[in-house]
mmCIF file of C-alpha atoms and ligand atoms in Angstrom:
data_model
loop_
_atom_site.group_PDB
_atom_site.id
_atom_site.type_symbol
_atom_site.label_atom_id
_atom_site.label_comp_id
_atom_site.label_asym_id
_atom_site.label_seq_id
_atom_site.Cartn_x
_atom_site.Cartn_y
_atom_site.Cartn_z
ATOM 1 C CA MET A 25 60.034 108.574 -42.817
ATOM 2 C CA THR A 26 57.956 106.093 -44.541
ATOM 3 C CA PRO A 27 54.409 105.433 -42.831
ATOM 4 C CA THR A 28 53.565 101.657 -42.592
ATOM 5 C CA ARG A 29 50.128 100.497 -42.135
ATOM 6 C CA ALA A 30 48.564 97.450 -40.140
ATOM 7 C CA ARG A 31 45.078 96.089 -39.675
ATOM 8 C CA ALA A 32 43.339 93.865 -37.145
ATOM 9 C CA GLY A 33 39.776 92.936 -36.886
ATOM 10 C CA ALA A 34 37.846 93.134 -33.565
ATOM 11 C CA ASN A 35 37.046 89.971 -31.879
ATOM 12 C CA ILE A 36 34.209 88.611 -29.907
ATOM 13 C CA ALA A 37 34.415 86.052 -27.043
ATOM 14 C CA LEU A 38 32.434 82.913 -26.993
ATOM 15 C CA ILE A 39 33.968 81.869 -23.557
ATOM 16 C CA LYS A 40 34.613 85.098 -21.834
ATOM 17 C CA TYR A 41 37.959 86.445 -20.108
ATOM 18 C CA TRP A 42 36.966 88.372 -17.021
ATOM 19 C CA GLY A 43 39.617 89.066 -14.428
ATOM 20 C CA LYS A 44 43.356 88.775 -14.111
ATOM 21 C CA ARG A 45 45.820 86.472 -12.472
ATOM 22 C CA GLY A 46 48.951 87.769 -10.619
ATOM 23 C CA ALA A 47 49.844 91.031 -9.085
ATOM 24 C CA GLY A 48 52.397 92.411 -11.926
ATOM 25 C CA ASP A 49 51.751 94.414 -14.952
ATOM 26 C CA LEU A 50 51.760 91.790 -17.386
ATOM 27 C CA ASN A 51 47.854 91.657 -17.640
ATOM 28 C CA LEU A 52 47.615 87.973 -17.497
ATOM 29 C CA PRO A 53 44.200 86.320 -17.611
ATOM 30 C CA ALA A 54 42.402 84.588 -14.806
ATOM 31 C CA THR A 55 41.102 82.082 -17.396
ATOM 32 C CA GLY A 56 41.585 81.185 -20.877
ATOM 33 C CA SER A 57 38.911 82.368 -23.327
ATOM 34 C CA ILE A 58 37.561 81.465 -27.046
ATOM 35 C CA SER A 59 36.878 84.211 -29.569
ATOM 36 C CA ILE A 60 36.242 84.681 -33.213
ATOM 37 C CA THR A 61 37.608 87.492 -35.232
ATOM 38 C CA LEU A 62 35.635 89.651 -37.360
ATOM 39 C CA ASN A 63 36.325 90.869 -40.730
ATOM 40 C CA GLU A 64 34.304 94.157 -41.236
ATOM 41 C CA LEU A 65 34.886 95.807 -37.854
ATOM 42 C CA GLU A 66 38.505 96.708 -37.736
ATOM 43 C CA THR A 67 41.267 99.000 -36.814
ATOM 44 C CA VAL A 68 43.674 100.324 -39.237
ATOM 45 C CA THR A 69 46.855 101.807 -37.714
ATOM 46 C CA THR A 70 49.664 103.722 -39.449
ATOM 47 C CA VAL A 71 53.146 103.978 -37.696
ATOM 48 C CA THR A 72 55.410 106.948 -39.040
ATOM 49 C CA PRO A 73 58.951 107.045 -37.187
ATOM 50 C CA ASP A 74 60.114 110.506 -36.977
ATOM 51 C CA THR A 75 63.662 111.565 -35.674
ATOM 52 C CA ALA A 76 62.502 114.969 -35.186
ATOM 53 C CA LEU A 77 59.929 114.102 -32.544
ATOM 54 C CA SER A 78 60.432 114.357 -28.926
ATOM 55 C CA GLY A 79 57.931 111.964 -27.920
ATOM 56 C CA ASP A 80 55.467 109.510 -29.352
ATOM 57 C CA VAL A 81 52.283 111.174 -30.766
ATOM 58 C CA PHE A 82 49.108 109.083 -30.749
ATOM 59 C CA SER A 83 45.765 109.990 -32.710
ATOM 60 C CA LEU A 84 42.435 108.088 -32.686
ATOM 61 C CA ASN A 85 40.112 108.580 -35.365
ATOM 62 C CA GLY A 86 41.693 111.886 -36.344
ATOM 63 C CA ALA A 87 42.005 113.496 -33.002
ATOM 64 C CA LEU A 88 45.341 113.568 -31.033
ATOM 65 C CA ILE A 89 45.006 112.202 -27.550
ATOM 66 C CA GLU A 90 47.094 111.188 -24.477
ATOM 67 C CA ASP A 91 46.349 107.660 -24.294
ATOM 68 C CA ALA A 92 48.558 106.347 -21.370
ATOM 69 C CA ARG A 93 48.039 102.687 -21.953
ATOM 70 C CA VAL A 94 49.244 103.015 -25.586
ATOM 71 C CA LEU A 95 51.951 105.381 -24.756
ATOM 72 C CA ARG A 96 53.064 103.050 -21.984
ATOM 73 C CA LEU A 97 53.255 100.055 -24.358
ATOM 74 C CA VAL A 98 55.182 101.818 -26.883
ATOM 75 C CA SER A 99 57.938 102.967 -24.376
ATOM 76 C CA ARG A 100 58.087 99.474 -22.953
ATOM 77 C CA MET A 101 58.522 97.963 -26.345
ATOM 78 C CA ARG A 102 61.220 100.668 -27.211
ATOM 79 C CA ALA A 103 63.096 99.575 -24.162
ATOM 80 C CA ALA A 104 63.090 96.141 -25.337
ATOM 81 C CA TYR A 105 63.906 96.423 -29.024
ATOM 82 C CA PRO A 106 66.891 98.542 -29.981
ATOM 83 C CA ALA A 107 65.656 99.078 -33.483
ATOM 84 C CA MET A 108 62.751 101.385 -31.947
ATOM 85 C CA ALA A 109 65.352 104.038 -32.089
ATOM 86 C CA SER A 110 63.065 107.099 -32.626
ATOM 87 C CA TYR A 111 59.684 108.273 -31.507
ATOM 88 C CA CYS A 112 56.868 107.690 -33.995
ATOM 89 C CA ARG A 113 53.690 109.178 -35.121
ATOM 90 C CA ILE A 114 50.569 106.766 -34.602
ATOM 91 C CA GLU A 115 47.488 107.014 -36.269
ATOM 92 C CA SER A 116 44.661 104.715 -35.546
ATOM 93 C CA VAL A 117 41.291 104.482 -37.189
ATOM 94 C CA ASN A 118 38.091 102.349 -36.125
ATOM 95 C CA SER A 119 35.556 101.275 -38.393
ATOM 96 C CA PHE A 120 32.928 101.166 -35.715
ATOM 97 C CA PRO A 121 31.966 103.035 -32.328
ATOM 98 C CA THR A 122 35.116 103.117 -29.899
ATOM 99 C CA ALA A 123 34.448 102.146 -26.045
ATOM 100 C CA ALA A 124 30.819 100.972 -26.826
ATOM 101 C CA GLY A 125 31.397 97.402 -25.961
ATOM 102 C CA LEU A 126 32.838 96.479 -29.428
ATOM 103 C CA ALA A 127 36.225 95.487 -28.272
ATOM 104 C CA SER A 128 38.193 98.504 -29.955
ATOM 105 C CA SER A 129 41.099 97.848 -27.516
ATOM 106 C CA ALA A 130 41.467 94.440 -28.941
ATOM 107 C CA SER A 131 41.819 95.390 -32.637
ATOM 108 C CA GLY A 132 43.456 98.547 -31.618
ATOM 109 C CA PHE A 133 46.459 97.008 -29.679
ATOM 110 C CA ALA A 134 46.616 94.133 -32.139
ATOM 111 C CA ALA A 135 47.103 96.591 -34.986
ATOM 112 C CA LEU A 136 49.426 98.867 -33.199
ATOM 113 C CA VAL A 137 51.866 95.910 -32.201
ATOM 114 C CA LEU A 138 51.708 94.740 -35.965
ATOM 115 C CA ALA A 139 52.351 98.313 -37.023
ATOM 116 C CA LEU A 140 55.197 99.019 -34.776
ATOM 117 C CA ASP A 141 56.770 95.569 -36.105
ATOM 118 C CA ALA A 142 56.483 96.709 -39.401
ATOM 119 C CA ALA A 143 57.517 99.977 -39.050
ATOM 120 C CA PHE A 144 60.754 99.454 -37.166
ATOM 121 C CA GLU A 145 61.310 96.009 -38.738
ATOM 122 C CA LEU A 146 61.434 94.241 -35.274
ATOM 123 C CA GLN A 147 60.375 90.829 -37.097
ATOM 124 C CA ALA A 148 59.038 89.310 -33.775
ATOM 125 C CA PRO A 149 57.281 86.029 -34.149
ATOM 126 C CA THR A 150 53.446 86.160 -33.647
ATOM 127 C CA ASP A 151 53.594 84.731 -29.984
ATOM 128 C CA GLU A 152 56.020 87.704 -29.019
ATOM 129 C CA LEU A 153 53.704 90.288 -30.481
ATOM 130 C CA ALA A 154 50.781 88.463 -28.877
ATOM 131 C CA ARG A 155 52.466 88.981 -25.512
ATOM 132 C CA TRP A 156 52.895 92.658 -26.147
ATOM 133 C CA ALA A 157 49.277 93.043 -27.198
ATOM 134 C CA ARG A 158 48.083 91.195 -24.169
ATOM 135 C CA ILE A 159 49.901 93.721 -21.989
ATOM 136 C CA GLY A 160 47.932 96.214 -23.916
ATOM 137 C CA SER A 161 44.733 94.629 -23.596
ATOM 138 C CA GLY A 162 43.878 91.129 -22.519
ATOM 139 C CA SER A 163 41.601 90.402 -25.298
ATOM 140 C CA ALA A 164 43.962 92.030 -27.950
ATOM 141 C CA ALA A 165 46.168 89.035 -28.317
ATOM 142 C CA ARG A 166 43.311 87.267 -29.753
ATOM 143 C CA SER A 167 43.031 89.734 -32.539
ATOM 144 C CA LEU A 168 46.458 88.679 -34.098
ATOM 145 C CA LEU A 169 44.899 85.400 -35.114
ATOM 146 C CA GLY A 170 41.946 84.896 -37.466
ATOM 147 C CA GLY A 171 38.685 82.631 -37.097
ATOM 148 C CA PHE A 172 38.343 80.810 -34.056
ATOM 149 C CA CYS A 173 41.150 81.628 -31.450
ATOM 150 C CA ARG A 174 41.618 80.071 -27.712
ATOM 151 C CA MET A 175 43.683 82.257 -25.538
ATOM 152 C CA HIS A 176 45.368 80.404 -22.892
ATOM 153 C CA ARG A 177 45.637 81.398 -19.273
ATOM 154 C CA GLY A 178 49.081 79.881 -18.881
ATOM 155 C CA GLN A 179 50.784 79.150 -15.872
ATOM 156 C CA ALA A 180 54.044 81.116 -15.710
ATOM 157 C CA GLN A 181 54.477 84.058 -13.695
ATOM 158 C CA ASP A 182 56.303 85.845 -16.851
ATOM 159 C CA GLY A 183 53.201 85.268 -19.023
ATOM 160 C CA HIS A 184 55.151 83.640 -21.732
ATOM 161 C CA ASP A 185 52.567 80.845 -22.078
ATOM 162 C CA ALA A 186 49.657 83.238 -21.878
ATOM 163 C CA ILE A 187 49.134 83.321 -25.616
ATOM 164 C CA PRO A 188 46.767 82.661 -28.247
ATOM 165 C CA GLU A 189 46.235 79.598 -30.433
ATOM 166 C CA GLN A 190 44.136 79.114 -33.601
ATOM 167 C CA LEU A 191 41.616 76.481 -33.739
ATOM 168 C CA LEU A 192 40.044 76.857 -37.056
ATOM 169 C CA ASP A 193 40.613 79.574 -39.651
ATOM 170 C CA HIS A 194 37.891 82.134 -40.982
ATOM 171 C CA THR A 195 37.034 79.779 -44.023
ATOM 172 C CA ALA A 196 36.668 76.777 -42.116
ATOM 173 C CA TRP A 197 33.402 77.373 -40.623
ATOM 174 C CA PRO A 198 32.270 80.698 -41.810
ATOM 175 C CA LEU A 199 29.726 81.908 -39.275
ATOM 176 C CA GLU A 200 28.145 85.260 -39.483
ATOM 177 C CA VAL A 201 27.833 87.822 -36.645
ATOM 178 C CA VAL A 202 25.185 90.594 -36.507
ATOM 179 C CA VAL A 203 25.784 93.263 -33.821
ATOM 180 C CA ALA A 204 22.744 94.938 -32.552
ATOM 181 C CA ILE A 205 23.896 98.561 -31.353
ATOM 182 C CA THR A 206 21.572 99.654 -28.741
ATOM 183 C CA GLN A 207 23.731 102.616 -27.496
ATOM 184 C CA THR A 208 26.478 104.564 -29.367
ATOM 185 C CA GLN A 209 28.064 106.769 -26.610
ATOM 186 C CA ALA A 210 30.923 105.497 -24.664
ATOM 187 C CA LYS A 211 29.945 103.047 -21.810
ATOM 188 C CA GLY A 212 30.275 104.124 -18.253
ATOM 189 C CA THR A 213 32.304 101.479 -16.807
ATOM 190 C CA SER A 214 35.306 100.267 -18.767
ATOM 191 C CA SER A 215 36.122 96.329 -18.772
ATOM 192 C CA ARG A 216 39.362 96.957 -16.929
ATOM 193 C CA LYS A 217 37.422 98.646 -14.312
ATOM 194 C CA GLY A 218 34.607 96.450 -14.270
ATOM 195 C CA MET A 219 36.559 93.139 -14.128
ATOM 196 C CA THR A 220 38.932 94.713 -11.212
ATOM 197 C CA HIS A 221 35.677 95.716 -9.355
ATOM 198 C CA THR A 222 34.164 92.137 -9.939
ATOM 199 C CA MET A 223 36.957 90.441 -8.590
ATOM 200 C CA ALA A 224 37.518 92.599 -5.623
ATOM 201 C CA THR A 225 33.833 92.668 -4.325
ATOM 202 C CA SER A 226 31.868 89.967 -6.243
ATOM 203 C CA PRO A 227 31.125 86.816 -4.008
ATOM 204 C CA TYR A 228 30.380 84.717 -7.334
ATOM 205 C CA TYR A 229 33.935 85.626 -8.791
ATOM 206 C CA SER A 230 35.821 82.471 -7.648
ATOM 207 C CA ALA A 231 32.945 80.366 -8.972
ATOM 208 C CA TRP A 232 33.229 82.010 -12.221
ATOM 209 C CA VAL A 233 36.914 81.467 -12.648
ATOM 210 C CA ARG A 234 36.740 77.890 -11.677
ATOM 211 C CA HIS A 235 33.733 77.024 -13.958
ATOM 212 C CA ASN A 236 34.810 79.130 -16.950
ATOM 213 C CA GLU A 237 38.345 77.175 -17.054
ATOM 214 C CA GLN A 238 36.492 74.006 -17.106
ATOM 215 C CA VAL A 239 34.311 74.411 -20.131
ATOM 216 C CA LEU A 240 37.259 75.645 -22.655
ATOM 217 C CA ASP A 241 38.039 72.109 -23.752
ATOM 218 C CA GLU A 242 34.468 71.376 -24.403
ATOM 219 C CA ALA A 243 33.857 74.453 -26.230
ATOM 220 C CA GLU A 244 36.994 73.884 -28.400
ATOM 221 C CA LYS A 245 35.602 70.293 -29.107
ATOM 222 C CA ALA A 246 32.371 71.925 -30.221
ATOM 223 C CA ILE A 247 34.010 74.113 -32.629
ATOM 224 C CA VAL A 248 36.469 71.685 -34.018
ATOM 225 C CA SER A 249 33.371 69.505 -34.619
ATOM 226 C CA ARG A 250 31.158 72.212 -35.922
ATOM 227 C CA ASP A 251 28.645 71.358 -33.474
ATOM 228 C CA PHE A 252 26.627 74.796 -33.486
ATOM 229 C CA ASP A 253 24.053 73.552 -30.554
ATOM 230 C CA ARG A 254 26.540 72.786 -28.082
ATOM 231 C CA LEU A 255 28.562 75.841 -28.984
ATOM 232 C CA SER A 256 25.335 77.924 -28.282
ATOM 233 C CA GLU A 257 24.865 76.493 -24.951
ATOM 234 C CA LEU A 258 28.174 76.957 -23.889
ATOM 235 C CA SER A 259 28.624 80.531 -25.290
ATOM 236 C CA GLU A 260 25.320 81.861 -23.734
ATOM 237 C CA ALA A 261 26.060 80.160 -20.384
ATOM 238 C CA SER A 262 29.580 81.863 -20.515
ATOM 239 C CA ALA A 263 28.187 85.273 -21.345
ATOM 240 C CA LEU A 264 25.503 85.178 -18.800
ATOM 241 C CA GLN A 265 27.759 83.756 -16.087
ATOM 242 C CA MET A 266 30.242 86.438 -16.582
ATOM 243 C CA HIS A 267 27.611 89.152 -16.366
ATOM 244 C CA ALA A 268 26.026 87.169 -13.116
ATOM 245 C CA SER A 269 29.535 87.621 -11.552
ATOM 246 C CA ALA A 270 29.533 91.261 -12.520
ATOM 247 C CA LEU A 271 25.898 91.718 -11.292
ATOM 248 C CA ALA A 272 26.815 90.314 -7.933
ATOM 249 C CA ALA A 273 29.508 92.784 -7.555
ATOM 250 C CA GLU A 274 28.965 95.529 -4.813
ATOM 251 C CA PRO A 275 27.889 98.103 -6.087
ATOM 252 C CA ALA A 276 26.465 95.923 -9.229
ATOM 253 C CA VAL A 277 28.218 96.301 -12.664
ATOM 254 C CA LEU A 278 25.354 96.442 -15.113
ATOM 255 C CA TYR A 279 26.043 96.624 -18.620
ATOM 256 C CA TRP A 280 22.682 95.999 -20.100
ATOM 257 C CA ASN A 281 19.872 98.448 -21.020
ATOM 258 C CA GLY A 282 16.264 97.512 -21.681
ATOM 259 C CA SER A 283 16.871 97.059 -25.418
ATOM 260 C CA SER A 284 19.643 94.851 -24.803
ATOM 261 C CA VAL A 285 17.341 92.517 -22.806
ATOM 262 C CA GLU A 286 14.711 92.541 -25.698
ATOM 263 C CA CYS A 287 17.308 91.672 -28.128
ATOM 264 C CA LEU A 288 18.280 88.550 -25.816
ATOM 265 C CA HIS A 289 14.519 87.437 -26.113
ATOM 266 C CA ALA A 290 14.272 87.893 -29.798
ATOM 267 C CA ILE A 291 17.423 85.695 -30.418
ATOM 268 C CA ARG A 292 15.703 83.118 -28.154
ATOM 269 C CA GLU A 293 12.515 83.313 -29.962
ATOM 270 C CA LEU A 294 14.360 83.201 -33.412
ATOM 271 C CA ARG A 295 16.273 79.882 -32.362
ATOM 272 C CA GLN A 296 12.905 78.301 -31.510
ATOM 273 C CA SER A 297 11.586 79.124 -34.662
ATOM 274 C CA GLY A 298 14.506 77.264 -36.258
ATOM 275 C CA HIS A 299 17.198 79.985 -36.695
ATOM 276 C CA GLY A 300 20.894 78.992 -36.324
ATOM 277 C CA VAL A 301 21.652 81.794 -33.916
ATOM 278 C CA PHE A 302 22.980 82.485 -30.106
ATOM 279 C CA PHE A 303 23.714 85.583 -28.519
ATOM 280 C CA THR A 304 26.620 86.990 -26.532
ATOM 281 C CA MET A 305 27.228 90.220 -24.793
ATOM 282 C CA ASP A 306 30.433 92.042 -23.388
ATOM 283 C CA ALA A 307 31.424 94.956 -21.566
ATOM 284 C CA GLY A 308 28.605 97.118 -22.819
ATOM 285 C CA PRO A 309 25.020 97.054 -23.882
ATOM 286 C CA GLN A 310 25.532 95.837 -27.495
ATOM 287 C CA VAL A 311 24.141 92.586 -28.275
ATOM 288 C CA LYS A 312 26.031 89.917 -30.770
ATOM 289 C CA ALA A 313 24.243 87.397 -32.632
ATOM 290 C CA VAL A 314 26.426 84.453 -33.815
ATOM 291 C CA CYS A 315 24.432 82.674 -36.733
ATOM 292 C CA LEU A 316 25.062 79.619 -38.893
ATOM 293 C CA PRO A 317 26.147 80.417 -42.344
ATOM 294 C CA GLY A 318 23.182 81.806 -44.242
ATOM 295 C CA HIS A 319 21.095 82.877 -41.323
ATOM 296 C CA GLY A 320 22.656 86.398 -40.531
ATOM 297 C CA GLU A 321 20.493 88.324 -42.905
ATOM 298 C CA SER A 322 17.082 87.146 -41.553
ATOM 299 C CA VAL A 323 18.373 87.595 -37.980
ATOM 300 C CA ALA A 324 19.651 91.245 -38.866
ATOM 301 C CA THR A 325 16.083 91.982 -40.134
ATOM 302 C CA ARG A 326 14.334 90.901 -36.969
ATOM 303 C CA LEU A 327 17.040 92.520 -34.524
ATOM 304 C CA GLN A 328 16.651 95.966 -36.417
ATOM 305 C CA GLN A 329 12.815 95.798 -35.118
ATOM 306 C CA VAL A 330 13.685 95.575 -31.622
ATOM 307 C CA PRO A 331 12.661 98.897 -29.734
ATOM 308 C CA GLY A 332 15.751 100.761 -29.003
ATOM 309 C CA VAL A 333 18.027 99.202 -31.431
ATOM 310 C CA GLN A 334 19.805 102.022 -33.262
ATOM 311 C CA SER A 335 21.442 100.032 -36.050
ATOM 312 C CA VAL A 336 22.925 96.636 -36.957
ATOM 313 C CA VAL A 337 26.041 95.876 -38.210
ATOM 314 C CA SER A 338 26.841 92.371 -39.906
ATOM 315 C CA SER A 339 30.108 90.793 -40.195
ATOM 316 C CA ALA A 340 31.779 87.590 -41.568
ATOM 317 C CA LEU A 341 34.777 86.247 -39.603
ATOM 318 C CA GLY A 342 37.982 87.474 -40.760
ATOM 319 C CA PRO A 343 41.614 86.669 -41.019
ATOM 320 C CA GLY A 344 44.411 87.518 -38.349
ATOM 321 C CA GLY A 345 45.878 90.995 -38.242
ATOM 322 C CA CYS A 346 48.409 91.661 -40.801
ATOM 323 C CA ARG A 347 50.670 94.526 -42.427
ATOM 324 C CA ILE A 348 48.738 96.203 -45.273
HETATM 325 C C1 2P0 B 416 36.123 89.092 -23.592
HETATM 326 N N1 2P0 B 416 35.878 91.356 -22.588
HETATM 327 O O1 2P0 B 416 36.496 87.954 -23.227
HETATM 328 C C2 2P0 B 416 35.902 89.945 -22.374
HETATM 329 C C3 2P0 B 416 34.444 89.895 -22.161
HETATM 330 C C4 2P0 B 416 34.860 92.145 -22.213
HETATM 331 C C5 2P0 B 416 33.924 91.136 -21.808
HETATM 332 O O2 2P0 B 416 38.250 91.142 -22.944
HETATM 333 O O3 2P0 B 416 41.792 94.955 -18.847
HETATM 334 O O4 2P0 B 416 39.488 95.426 -23.031
HETATM 335 O O5 2P0 B 416 42.434 95.708 -21.218
HETATM 336 O O6 2P0 B 416 42.625 93.082 -20.386
HETATM 337 O O7 2P0 B 416 40.767 92.999 -23.006
HETATM 338 C C6 2P0 B 416 37.380 93.170 -22.675
HETATM 339 O O8 2P0 B 416 38.786 93.196 -21.775
HETATM 340 O O9 2P0 B 416 40.669 94.212 -20.859
HETATM 341 C C7 2P0 B 416 37.207 91.743 -22.657
HETATM 342 P P1 2P0 B 416 41.851 94.387 -20.322
HETATM 343 P P2 2P0 B 416 39.863 94.203 -22.274
HETATM 344 O O10 2P0 B 416 36.126 89.706 -24.639
#
């Protein structure tokens, strides 16, 4: 049968998501989050329905793998949509290192649900696809939308209101992102394990949840009014507070290496010398520098010189995921 392709960009949270609410398997976030979707770091996923298959087959970057989360989500969607009558081959390709703190699960699950929707002609609305993507990975719902996106925590137990909303599209405020890669092998502790362990053992976790939920409106205001200085303060604080909650877990969850810390200092120095830039970090040792338009190149040059930085990757903001 005909292969169908979809793409989705990775996204980087400025106000972080770290931990779940509720006990079910709907993967509901404990707090809302705010992210930017990237253009150059993307996943392209091809889905080919095939009546001759006796099960779904998944490959990532050309290698066949048994990814339980992917296969479970596909079965769950098949149970909900009669149009998904046959099994399918799913081929997913990332344009960046997998599982190194670059949110490959976000672009991956977003591209997956879009490719399934297109291949089986489900014609599901974006909110519905976002709920499926969220079940795959909490951050993935954000990659369905471009530019600046706010993911809502929601209140409902069935998760219908835990969905993303676009705040600005990618052309409305074309910030630039530079990622300093300080390690290329897969990280030691996955996001899911890291956040579950933080929830279970960190005495700082409840304070994190309370505070993070409170700053979302202010961060949204800073984005809509293009207030870069305020967005810088709120974003750096959210990233460091997320890591502080993880560092306070027992045993501690520590995602940084020495080079990560040097990058944070370099970005602070760049800002003091007049560059429009702030940092953020996720569940891995890479450092992301978010820059005002026109500032990305000099920031990339400086980060490349930080000891331990193996390479830098630059990206514009990008549109939401789509069929290609
Ligand atoms: C974020 N991260 O907001 C946060 C900050 C990592 C650090 O969302 O368990 O892979 O699959 O829902 O989406 C990464 O967590 O976790 C993430 P699951 P996910 O971007």
